[in-house]
Tab-separated table of N, CA, C and O in Angstrom:
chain	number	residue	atom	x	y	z
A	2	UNK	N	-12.149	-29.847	22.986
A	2	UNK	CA	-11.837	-29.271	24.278
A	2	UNK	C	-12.133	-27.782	24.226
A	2	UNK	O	-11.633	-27.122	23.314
A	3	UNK	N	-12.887	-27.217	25.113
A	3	UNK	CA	-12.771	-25.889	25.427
A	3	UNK	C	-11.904	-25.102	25.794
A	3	UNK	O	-11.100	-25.505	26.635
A	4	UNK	N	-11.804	-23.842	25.319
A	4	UNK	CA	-10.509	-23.050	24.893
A	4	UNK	C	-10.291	-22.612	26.768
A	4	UNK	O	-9.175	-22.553	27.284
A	5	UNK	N	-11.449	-22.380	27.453
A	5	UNK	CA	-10.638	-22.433	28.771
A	5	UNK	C	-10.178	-23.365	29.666
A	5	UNK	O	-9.409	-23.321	30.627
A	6	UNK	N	-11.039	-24.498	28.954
A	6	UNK	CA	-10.241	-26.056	30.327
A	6	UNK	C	-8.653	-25.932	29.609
A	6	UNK	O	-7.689	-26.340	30.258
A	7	UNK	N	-8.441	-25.281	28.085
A	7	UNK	CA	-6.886	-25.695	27.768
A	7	UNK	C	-6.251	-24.738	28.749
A	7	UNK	O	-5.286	-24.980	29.474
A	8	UNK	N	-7.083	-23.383	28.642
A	8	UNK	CA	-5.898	-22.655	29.709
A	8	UNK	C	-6.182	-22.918	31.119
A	8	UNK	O	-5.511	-22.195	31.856
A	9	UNK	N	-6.936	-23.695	31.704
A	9	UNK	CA	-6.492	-24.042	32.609
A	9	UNK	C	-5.518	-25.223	33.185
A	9	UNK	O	-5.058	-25.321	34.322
A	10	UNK	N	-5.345	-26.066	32.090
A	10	UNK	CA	-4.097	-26.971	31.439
A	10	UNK	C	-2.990	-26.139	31.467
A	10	UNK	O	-2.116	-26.577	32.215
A	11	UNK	N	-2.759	-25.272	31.012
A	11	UNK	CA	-1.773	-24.620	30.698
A	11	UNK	C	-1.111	-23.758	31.794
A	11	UNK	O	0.111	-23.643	31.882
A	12	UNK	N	-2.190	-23.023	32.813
A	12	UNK	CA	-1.893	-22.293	34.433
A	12	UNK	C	-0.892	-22.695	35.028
A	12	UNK	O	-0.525	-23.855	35.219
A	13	UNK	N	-0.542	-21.970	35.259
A	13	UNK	CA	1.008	-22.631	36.209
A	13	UNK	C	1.939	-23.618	36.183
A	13	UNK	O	2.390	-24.398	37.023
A	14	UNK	N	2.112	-23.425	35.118
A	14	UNK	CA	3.347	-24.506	34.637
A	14	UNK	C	4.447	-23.854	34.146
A	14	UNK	O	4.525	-22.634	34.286
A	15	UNK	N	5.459	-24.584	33.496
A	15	UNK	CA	6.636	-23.724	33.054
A	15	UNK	C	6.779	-22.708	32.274
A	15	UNK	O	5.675	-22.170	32.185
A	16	UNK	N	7.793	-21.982	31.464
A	16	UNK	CA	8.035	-20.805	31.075
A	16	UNK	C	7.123	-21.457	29.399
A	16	UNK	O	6.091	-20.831	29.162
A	17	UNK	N	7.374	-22.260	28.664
A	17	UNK	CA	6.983	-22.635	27.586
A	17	UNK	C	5.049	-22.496	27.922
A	17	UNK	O	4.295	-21.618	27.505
A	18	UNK	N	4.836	-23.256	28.474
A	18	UNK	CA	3.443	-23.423	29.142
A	18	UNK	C	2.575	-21.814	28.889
A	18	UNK	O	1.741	-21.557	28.021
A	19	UNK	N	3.051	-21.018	29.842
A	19	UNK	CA	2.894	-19.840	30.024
A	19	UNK	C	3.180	-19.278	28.921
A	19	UNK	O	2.461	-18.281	28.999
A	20	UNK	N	3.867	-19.177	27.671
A	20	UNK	CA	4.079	-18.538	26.499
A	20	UNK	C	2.967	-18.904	25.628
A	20	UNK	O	2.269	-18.171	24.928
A	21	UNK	N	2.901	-20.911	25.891
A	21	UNK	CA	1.597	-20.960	24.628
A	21	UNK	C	0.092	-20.325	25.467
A	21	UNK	O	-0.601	-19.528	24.836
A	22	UNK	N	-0.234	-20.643	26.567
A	22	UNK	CA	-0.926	-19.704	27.245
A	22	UNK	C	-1.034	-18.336	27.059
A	22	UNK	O	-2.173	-17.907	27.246
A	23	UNK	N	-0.094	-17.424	26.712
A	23	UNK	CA	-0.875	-15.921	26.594
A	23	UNK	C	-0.899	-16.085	24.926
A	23	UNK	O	-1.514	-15.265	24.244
A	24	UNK	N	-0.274	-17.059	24.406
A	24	UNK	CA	-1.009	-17.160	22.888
A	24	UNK	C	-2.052	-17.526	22.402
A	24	UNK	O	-2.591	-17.140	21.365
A	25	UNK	N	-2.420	-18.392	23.237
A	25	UNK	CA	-4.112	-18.378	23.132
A	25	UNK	C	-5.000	-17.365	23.698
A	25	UNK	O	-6.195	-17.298	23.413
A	26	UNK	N	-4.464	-16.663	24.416
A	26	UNK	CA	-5.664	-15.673	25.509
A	26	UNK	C	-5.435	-14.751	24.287
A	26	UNK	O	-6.370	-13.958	24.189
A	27	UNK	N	-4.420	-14.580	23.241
A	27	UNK	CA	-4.168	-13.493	22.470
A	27	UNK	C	-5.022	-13.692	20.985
A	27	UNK	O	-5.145	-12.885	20.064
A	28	UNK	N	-5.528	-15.011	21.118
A	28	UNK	CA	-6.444	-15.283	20.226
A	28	UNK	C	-5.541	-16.398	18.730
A	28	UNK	O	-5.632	-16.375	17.503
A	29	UNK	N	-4.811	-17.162	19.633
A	29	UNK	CA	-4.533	-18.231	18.692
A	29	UNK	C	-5.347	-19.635	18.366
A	29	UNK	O	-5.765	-20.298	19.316
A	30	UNK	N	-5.513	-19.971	17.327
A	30	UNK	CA	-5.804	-21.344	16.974
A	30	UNK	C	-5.687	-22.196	17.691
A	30	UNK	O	-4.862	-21.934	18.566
A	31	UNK	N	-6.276	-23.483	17.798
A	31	UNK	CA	-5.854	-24.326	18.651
A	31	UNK	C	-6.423	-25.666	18.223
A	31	UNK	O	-7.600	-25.589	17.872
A	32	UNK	N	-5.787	-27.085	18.155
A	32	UNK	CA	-6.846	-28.439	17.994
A	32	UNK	C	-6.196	-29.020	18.691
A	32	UNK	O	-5.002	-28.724	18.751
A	33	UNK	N	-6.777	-30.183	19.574
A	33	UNK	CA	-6.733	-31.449	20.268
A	33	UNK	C	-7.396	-32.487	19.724
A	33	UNK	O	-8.609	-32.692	19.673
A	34	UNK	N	-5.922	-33.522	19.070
A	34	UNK	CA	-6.338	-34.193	18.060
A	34	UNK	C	-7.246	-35.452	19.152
A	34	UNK	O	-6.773	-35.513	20.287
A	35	UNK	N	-8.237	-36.230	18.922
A	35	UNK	CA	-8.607	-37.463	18.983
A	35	UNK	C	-7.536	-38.471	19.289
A	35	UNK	O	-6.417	-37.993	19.107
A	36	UNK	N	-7.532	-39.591	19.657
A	36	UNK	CA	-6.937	-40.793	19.954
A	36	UNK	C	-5.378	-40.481	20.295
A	36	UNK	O	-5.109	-39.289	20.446
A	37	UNK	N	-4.472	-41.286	20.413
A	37	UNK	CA	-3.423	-41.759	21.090
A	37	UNK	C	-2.313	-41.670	20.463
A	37	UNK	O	-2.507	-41.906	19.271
A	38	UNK	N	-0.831	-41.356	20.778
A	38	UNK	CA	0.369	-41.949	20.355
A	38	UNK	C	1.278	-42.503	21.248
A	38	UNK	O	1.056	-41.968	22.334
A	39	UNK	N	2.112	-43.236	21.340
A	39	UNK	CA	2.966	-44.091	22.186
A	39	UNK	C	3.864	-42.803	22.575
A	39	UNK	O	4.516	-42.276	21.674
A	40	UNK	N	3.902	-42.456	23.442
A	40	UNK	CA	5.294	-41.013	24.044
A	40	UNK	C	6.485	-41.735	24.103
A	40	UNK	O	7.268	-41.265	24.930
A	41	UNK	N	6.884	-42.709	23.512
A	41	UNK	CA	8.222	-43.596	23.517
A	41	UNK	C	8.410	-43.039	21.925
A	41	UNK	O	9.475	-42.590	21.501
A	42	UNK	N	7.443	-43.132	21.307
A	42	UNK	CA	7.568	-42.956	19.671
A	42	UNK	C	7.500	-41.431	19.419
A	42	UNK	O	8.175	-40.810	18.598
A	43	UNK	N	6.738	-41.024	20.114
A	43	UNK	CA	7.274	-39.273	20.033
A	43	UNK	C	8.509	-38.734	20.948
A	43	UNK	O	8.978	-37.625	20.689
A	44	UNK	N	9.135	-39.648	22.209
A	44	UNK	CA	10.329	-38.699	22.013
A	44	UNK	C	11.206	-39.290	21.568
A	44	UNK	O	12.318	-39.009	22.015
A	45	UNK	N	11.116	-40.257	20.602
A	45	UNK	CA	12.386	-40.720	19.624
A	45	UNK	C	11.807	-39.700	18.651
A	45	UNK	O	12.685	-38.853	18.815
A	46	UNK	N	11.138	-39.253	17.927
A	46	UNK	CA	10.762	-38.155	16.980
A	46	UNK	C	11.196	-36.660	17.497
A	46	UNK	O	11.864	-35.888	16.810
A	47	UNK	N	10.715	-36.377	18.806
A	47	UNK	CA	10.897	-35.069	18.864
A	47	UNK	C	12.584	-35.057	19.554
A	47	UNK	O	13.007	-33.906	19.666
A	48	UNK	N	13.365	-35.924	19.921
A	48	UNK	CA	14.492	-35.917	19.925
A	48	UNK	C	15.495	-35.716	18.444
A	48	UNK	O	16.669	-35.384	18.283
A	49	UNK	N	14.774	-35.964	17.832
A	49	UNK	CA	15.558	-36.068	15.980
A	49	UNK	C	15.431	-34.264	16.023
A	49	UNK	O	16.376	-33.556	15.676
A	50	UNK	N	14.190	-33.741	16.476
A	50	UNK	CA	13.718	-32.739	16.126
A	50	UNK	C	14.559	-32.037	16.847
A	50	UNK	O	15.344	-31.357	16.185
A	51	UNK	N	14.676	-31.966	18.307
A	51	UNK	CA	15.943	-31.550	19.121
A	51	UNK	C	17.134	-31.151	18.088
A	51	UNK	O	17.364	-30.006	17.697
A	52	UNK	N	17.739	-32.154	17.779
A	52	UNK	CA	19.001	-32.002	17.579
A	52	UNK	C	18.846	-31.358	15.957
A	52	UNK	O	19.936	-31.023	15.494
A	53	UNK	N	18.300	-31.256	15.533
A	53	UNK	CA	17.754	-31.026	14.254
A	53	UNK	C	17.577	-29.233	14.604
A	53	UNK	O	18.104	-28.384	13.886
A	54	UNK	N	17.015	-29.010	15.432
A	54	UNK	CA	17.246	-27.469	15.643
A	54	UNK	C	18.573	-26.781	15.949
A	54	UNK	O	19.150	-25.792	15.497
A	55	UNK	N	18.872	-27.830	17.040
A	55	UNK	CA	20.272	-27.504	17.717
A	55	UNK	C	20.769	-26.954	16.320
A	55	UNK	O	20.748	-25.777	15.962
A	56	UNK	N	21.242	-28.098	15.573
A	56	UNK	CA	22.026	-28.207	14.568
A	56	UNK	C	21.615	-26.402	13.631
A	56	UNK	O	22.297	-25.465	13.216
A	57	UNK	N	20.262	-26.715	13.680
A	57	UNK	CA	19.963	-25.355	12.518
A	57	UNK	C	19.556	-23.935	13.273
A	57	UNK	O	18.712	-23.127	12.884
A	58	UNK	N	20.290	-23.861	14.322
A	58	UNK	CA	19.739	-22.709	15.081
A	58	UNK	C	18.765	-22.140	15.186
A	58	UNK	O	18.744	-20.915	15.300
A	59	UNK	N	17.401	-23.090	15.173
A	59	UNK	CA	15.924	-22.812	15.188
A	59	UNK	C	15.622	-22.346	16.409
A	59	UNK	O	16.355	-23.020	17.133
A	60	UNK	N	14.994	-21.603	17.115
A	60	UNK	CA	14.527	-21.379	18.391
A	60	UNK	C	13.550	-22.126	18.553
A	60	UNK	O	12.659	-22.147	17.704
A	61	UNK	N	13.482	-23.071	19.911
A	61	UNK	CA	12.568	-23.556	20.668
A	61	UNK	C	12.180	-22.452	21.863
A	61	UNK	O	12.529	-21.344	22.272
A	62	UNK	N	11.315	-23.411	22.113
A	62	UNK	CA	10.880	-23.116	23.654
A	62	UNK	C	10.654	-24.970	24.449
A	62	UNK	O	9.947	-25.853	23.961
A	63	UNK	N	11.131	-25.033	25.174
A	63	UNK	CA	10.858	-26.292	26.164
A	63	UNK	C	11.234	-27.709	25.483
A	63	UNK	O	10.864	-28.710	26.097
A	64	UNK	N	11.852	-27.866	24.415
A	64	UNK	CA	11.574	-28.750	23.775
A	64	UNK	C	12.418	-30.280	24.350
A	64	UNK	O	11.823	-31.357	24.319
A	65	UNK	N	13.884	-30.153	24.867
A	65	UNK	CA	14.399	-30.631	25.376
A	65	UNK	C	13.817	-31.284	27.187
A	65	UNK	O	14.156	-32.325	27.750
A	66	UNK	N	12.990	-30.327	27.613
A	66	UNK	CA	12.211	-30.744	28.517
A	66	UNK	C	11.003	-31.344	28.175
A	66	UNK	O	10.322	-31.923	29.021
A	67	UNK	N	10.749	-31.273	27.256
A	67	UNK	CA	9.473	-32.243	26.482
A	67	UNK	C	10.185	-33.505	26.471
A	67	UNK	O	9.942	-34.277	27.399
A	68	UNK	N	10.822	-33.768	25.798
A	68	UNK	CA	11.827	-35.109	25.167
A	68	UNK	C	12.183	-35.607	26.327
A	68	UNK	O	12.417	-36.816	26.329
A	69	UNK	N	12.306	-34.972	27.419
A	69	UNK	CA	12.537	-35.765	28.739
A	69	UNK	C	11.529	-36.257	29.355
A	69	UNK	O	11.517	-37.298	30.011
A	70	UNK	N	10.381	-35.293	29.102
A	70	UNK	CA	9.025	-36.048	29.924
A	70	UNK	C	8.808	-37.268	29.059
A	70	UNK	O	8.807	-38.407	29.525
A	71	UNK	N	8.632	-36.999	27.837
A	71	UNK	CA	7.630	-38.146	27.468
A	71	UNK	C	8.366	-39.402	27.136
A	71	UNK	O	7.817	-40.451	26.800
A	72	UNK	N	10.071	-39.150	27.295
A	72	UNK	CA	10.919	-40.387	27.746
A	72	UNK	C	10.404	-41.048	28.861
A	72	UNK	O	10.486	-42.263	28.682
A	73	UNK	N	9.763	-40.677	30.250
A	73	UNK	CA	9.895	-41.224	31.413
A	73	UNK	C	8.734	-41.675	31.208
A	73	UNK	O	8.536	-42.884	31.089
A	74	UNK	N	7.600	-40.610	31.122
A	74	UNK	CA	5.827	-40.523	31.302
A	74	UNK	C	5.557	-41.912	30.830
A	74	UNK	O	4.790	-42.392	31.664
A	75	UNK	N	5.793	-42.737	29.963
A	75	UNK	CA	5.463	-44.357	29.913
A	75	UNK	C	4.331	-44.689	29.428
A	75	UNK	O	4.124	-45.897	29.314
A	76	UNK	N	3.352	-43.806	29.036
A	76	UNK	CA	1.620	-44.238	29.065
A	76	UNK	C	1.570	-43.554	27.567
A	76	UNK	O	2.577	-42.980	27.152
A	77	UNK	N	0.126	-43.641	26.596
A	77	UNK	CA	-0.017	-43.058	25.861
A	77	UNK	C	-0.430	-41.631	25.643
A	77	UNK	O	-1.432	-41.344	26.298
A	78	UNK	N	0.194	-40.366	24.696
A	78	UNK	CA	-0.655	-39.360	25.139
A	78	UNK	C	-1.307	-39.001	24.109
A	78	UNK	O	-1.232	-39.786	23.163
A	79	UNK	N	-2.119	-37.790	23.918
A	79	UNK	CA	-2.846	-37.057	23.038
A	79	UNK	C	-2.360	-36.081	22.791
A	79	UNK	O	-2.000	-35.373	23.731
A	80	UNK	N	-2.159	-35.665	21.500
A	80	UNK	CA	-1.120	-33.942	20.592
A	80	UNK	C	-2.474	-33.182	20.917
A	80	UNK	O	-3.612	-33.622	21.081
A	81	UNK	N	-1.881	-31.675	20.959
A	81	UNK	CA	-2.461	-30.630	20.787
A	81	UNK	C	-1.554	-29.634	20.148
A	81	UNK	O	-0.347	-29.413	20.250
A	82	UNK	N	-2.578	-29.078	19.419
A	82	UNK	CA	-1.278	-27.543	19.067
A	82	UNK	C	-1.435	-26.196	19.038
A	82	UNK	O	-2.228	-26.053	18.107
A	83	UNK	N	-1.183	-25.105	19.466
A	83	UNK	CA	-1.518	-23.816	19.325
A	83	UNK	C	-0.593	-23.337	18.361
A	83	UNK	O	0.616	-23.564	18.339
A	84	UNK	N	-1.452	-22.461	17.339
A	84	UNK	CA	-0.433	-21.448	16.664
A	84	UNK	C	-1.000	-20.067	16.814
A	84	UNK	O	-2.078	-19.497	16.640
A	85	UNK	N	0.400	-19.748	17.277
A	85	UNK	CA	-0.033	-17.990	17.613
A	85	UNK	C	-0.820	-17.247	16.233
A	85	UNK	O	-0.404	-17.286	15.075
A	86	UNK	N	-2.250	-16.474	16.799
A	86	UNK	CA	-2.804	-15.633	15.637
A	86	UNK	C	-1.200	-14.805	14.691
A	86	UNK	O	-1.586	-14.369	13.606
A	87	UNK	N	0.184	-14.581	14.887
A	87	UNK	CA	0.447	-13.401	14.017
A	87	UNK	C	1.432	-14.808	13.490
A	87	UNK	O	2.329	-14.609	12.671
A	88	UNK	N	1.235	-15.888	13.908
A	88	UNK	CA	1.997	-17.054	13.251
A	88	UNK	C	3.644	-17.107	13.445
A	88	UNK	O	4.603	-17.506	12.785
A	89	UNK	N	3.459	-16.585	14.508
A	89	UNK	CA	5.078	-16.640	14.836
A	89	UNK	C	5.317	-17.658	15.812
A	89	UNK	O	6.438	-17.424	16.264
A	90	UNK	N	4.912	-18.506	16.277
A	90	UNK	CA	5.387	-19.928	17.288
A	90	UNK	C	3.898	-20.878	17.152
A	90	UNK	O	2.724	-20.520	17.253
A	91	UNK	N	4.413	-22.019	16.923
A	91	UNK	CA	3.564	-23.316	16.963
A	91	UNK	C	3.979	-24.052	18.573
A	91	UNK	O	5.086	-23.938	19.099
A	92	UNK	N	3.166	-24.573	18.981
A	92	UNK	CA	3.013	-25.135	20.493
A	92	UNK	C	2.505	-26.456	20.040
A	92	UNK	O	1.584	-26.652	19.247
A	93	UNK	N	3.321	-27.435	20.728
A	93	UNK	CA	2.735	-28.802	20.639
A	93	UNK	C	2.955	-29.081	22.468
A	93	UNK	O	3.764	-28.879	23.373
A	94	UNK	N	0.827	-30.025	22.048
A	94	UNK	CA	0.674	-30.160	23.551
A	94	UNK	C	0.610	-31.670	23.604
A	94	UNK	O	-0.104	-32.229	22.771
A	95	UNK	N	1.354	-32.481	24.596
A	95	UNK	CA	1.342	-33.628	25.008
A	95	UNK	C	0.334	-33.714	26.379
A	95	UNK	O	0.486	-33.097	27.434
A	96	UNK	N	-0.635	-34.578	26.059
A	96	UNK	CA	-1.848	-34.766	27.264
A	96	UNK	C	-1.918	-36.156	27.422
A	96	UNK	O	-1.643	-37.063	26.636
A	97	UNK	N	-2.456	-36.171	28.916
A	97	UNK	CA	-2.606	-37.430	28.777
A	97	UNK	C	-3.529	-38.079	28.046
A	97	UNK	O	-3.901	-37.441	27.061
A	98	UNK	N	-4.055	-39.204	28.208
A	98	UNK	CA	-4.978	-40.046	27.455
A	98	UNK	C	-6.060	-39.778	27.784
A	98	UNK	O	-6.647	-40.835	27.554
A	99	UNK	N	-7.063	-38.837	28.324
A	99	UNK	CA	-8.004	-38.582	28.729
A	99	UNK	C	-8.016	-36.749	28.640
A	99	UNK	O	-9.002	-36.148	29.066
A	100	UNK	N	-7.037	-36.124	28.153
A	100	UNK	CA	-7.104	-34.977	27.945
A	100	UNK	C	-6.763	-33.869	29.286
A	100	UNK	O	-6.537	-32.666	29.150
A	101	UNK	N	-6.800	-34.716	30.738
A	101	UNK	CA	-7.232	-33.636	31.461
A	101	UNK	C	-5.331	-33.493	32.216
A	101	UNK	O	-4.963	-33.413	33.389
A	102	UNK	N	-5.091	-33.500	31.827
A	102	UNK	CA	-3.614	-33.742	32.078
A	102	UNK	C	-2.215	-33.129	31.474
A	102	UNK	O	-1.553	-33.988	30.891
A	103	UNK	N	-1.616	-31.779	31.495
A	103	UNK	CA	-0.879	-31.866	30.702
A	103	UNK	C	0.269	-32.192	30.826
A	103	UNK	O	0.792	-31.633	31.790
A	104	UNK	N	1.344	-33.289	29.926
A	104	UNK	CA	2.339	-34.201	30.125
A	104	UNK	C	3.387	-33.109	30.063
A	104	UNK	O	4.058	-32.910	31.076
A	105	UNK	N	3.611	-32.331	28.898
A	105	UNK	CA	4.507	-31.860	28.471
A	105	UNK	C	4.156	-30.670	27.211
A	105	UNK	O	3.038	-30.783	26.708
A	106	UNK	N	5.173	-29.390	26.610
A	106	UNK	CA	5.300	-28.806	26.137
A	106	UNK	C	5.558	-28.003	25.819
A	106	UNK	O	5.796	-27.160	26.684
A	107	UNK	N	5.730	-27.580	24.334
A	107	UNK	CA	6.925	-27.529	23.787
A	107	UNK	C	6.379	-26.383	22.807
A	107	UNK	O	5.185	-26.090	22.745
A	108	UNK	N	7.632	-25.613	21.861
A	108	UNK	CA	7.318	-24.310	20.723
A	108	UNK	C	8.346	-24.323	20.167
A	108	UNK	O	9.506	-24.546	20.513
A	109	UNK	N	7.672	-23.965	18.903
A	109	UNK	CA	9.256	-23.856	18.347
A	109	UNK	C	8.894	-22.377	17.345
A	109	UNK	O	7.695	-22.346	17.065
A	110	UNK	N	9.439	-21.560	16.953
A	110	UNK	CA	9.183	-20.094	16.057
A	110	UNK	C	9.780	-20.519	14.695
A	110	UNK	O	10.866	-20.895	14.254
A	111	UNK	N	8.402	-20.250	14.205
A	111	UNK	CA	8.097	-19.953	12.797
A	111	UNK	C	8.936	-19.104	11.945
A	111	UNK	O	8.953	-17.888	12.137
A	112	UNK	N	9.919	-19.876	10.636
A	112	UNK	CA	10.472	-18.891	10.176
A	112	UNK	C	9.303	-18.082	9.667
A	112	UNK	O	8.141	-18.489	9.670
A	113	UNK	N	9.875	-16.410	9.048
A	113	UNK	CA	9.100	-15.591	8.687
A	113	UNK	C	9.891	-15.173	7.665
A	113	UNK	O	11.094	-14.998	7.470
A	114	UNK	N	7.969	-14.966	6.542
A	114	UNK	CA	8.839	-15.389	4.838
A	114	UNK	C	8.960	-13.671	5.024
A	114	UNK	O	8.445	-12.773	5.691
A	115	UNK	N	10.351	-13.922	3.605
A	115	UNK	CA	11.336	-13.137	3.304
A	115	UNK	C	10.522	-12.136	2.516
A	115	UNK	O	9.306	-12.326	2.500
A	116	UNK	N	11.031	-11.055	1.834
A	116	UNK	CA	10.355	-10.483	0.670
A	116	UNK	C	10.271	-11.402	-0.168
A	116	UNK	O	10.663	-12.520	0.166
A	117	UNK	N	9.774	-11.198	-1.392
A	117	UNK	CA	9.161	-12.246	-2.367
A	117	UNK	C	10.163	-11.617	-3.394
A	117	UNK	O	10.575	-10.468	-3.555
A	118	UNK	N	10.365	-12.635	-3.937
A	118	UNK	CA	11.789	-12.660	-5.048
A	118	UNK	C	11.335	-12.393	-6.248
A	118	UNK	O	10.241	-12.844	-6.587
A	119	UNK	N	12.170	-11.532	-7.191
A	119	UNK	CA	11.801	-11.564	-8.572
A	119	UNK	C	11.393	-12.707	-9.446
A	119	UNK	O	12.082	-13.558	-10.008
A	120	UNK	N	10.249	-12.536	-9.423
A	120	UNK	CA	9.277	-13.599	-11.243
A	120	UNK	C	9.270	-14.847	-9.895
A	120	UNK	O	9.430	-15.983	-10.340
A	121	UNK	N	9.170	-14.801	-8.937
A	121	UNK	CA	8.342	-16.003	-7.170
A	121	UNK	C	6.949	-15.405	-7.220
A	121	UNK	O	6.702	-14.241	-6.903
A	122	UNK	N	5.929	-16.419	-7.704
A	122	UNK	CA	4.491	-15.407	-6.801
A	122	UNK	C	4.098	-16.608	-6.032
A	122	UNK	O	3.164	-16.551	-5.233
């Protein structure tokens, strides 16, 4: 996929949307994997993941509104992911099955490593 049909995927949609959006215009990474997953089987996964942050005070972005779409959405979709160039938030994109569609998505921030510990290389 071309890096502008994603941002035009990405245009006017919610606050998450718009975050992985100026992370790509800012010059982040990006792949849209090939073939399919059941969105019944990813939001039983990204629901674990939900509460799994909750629990560890990870910052998301949208993620709980992800887990709701792709509860309802019913059809198969396609992952995508942006990671911001300074590596501080990963974006996972739920599309539809044909790419031109975006279902849902979601970020979550990258811990950021510590100083490096005595006799750690």
């Amino acid at each position: 996929m071309e890096r502008q049909q994603l941002e035009r995927l990405l245009s006017g949609g919610d606050d998450t949307s718009s975050a992985a959006l100026s992370a790509l215009r800012a010059g982040a990474s990006y792949v849209i994997w090939d073939g399919t997953t059941s969105c019944e089987s990813l939001a039983t996964v990204y629901g674990r993941r939900l509460r799994h942050t909750l629990r560890k005070g990870i910052e998301t972005s949208g993620l709980a509104r992800a887990v709701q779409r792709l509860d309802v959405y019913g059809r198969p979709v396609r992952l995508g992911q942006i990671r911001a160039a300074d590596g501080s938030w990963v974006f996972m994109l739920f599309l539809d099955q044909d790419g031109g569609t975006l279902v849902a998505c979601t970020g979550v921030r990258q811990a950021q490593p510590g100083p490096p510990r005595p006799g750690i290389r």
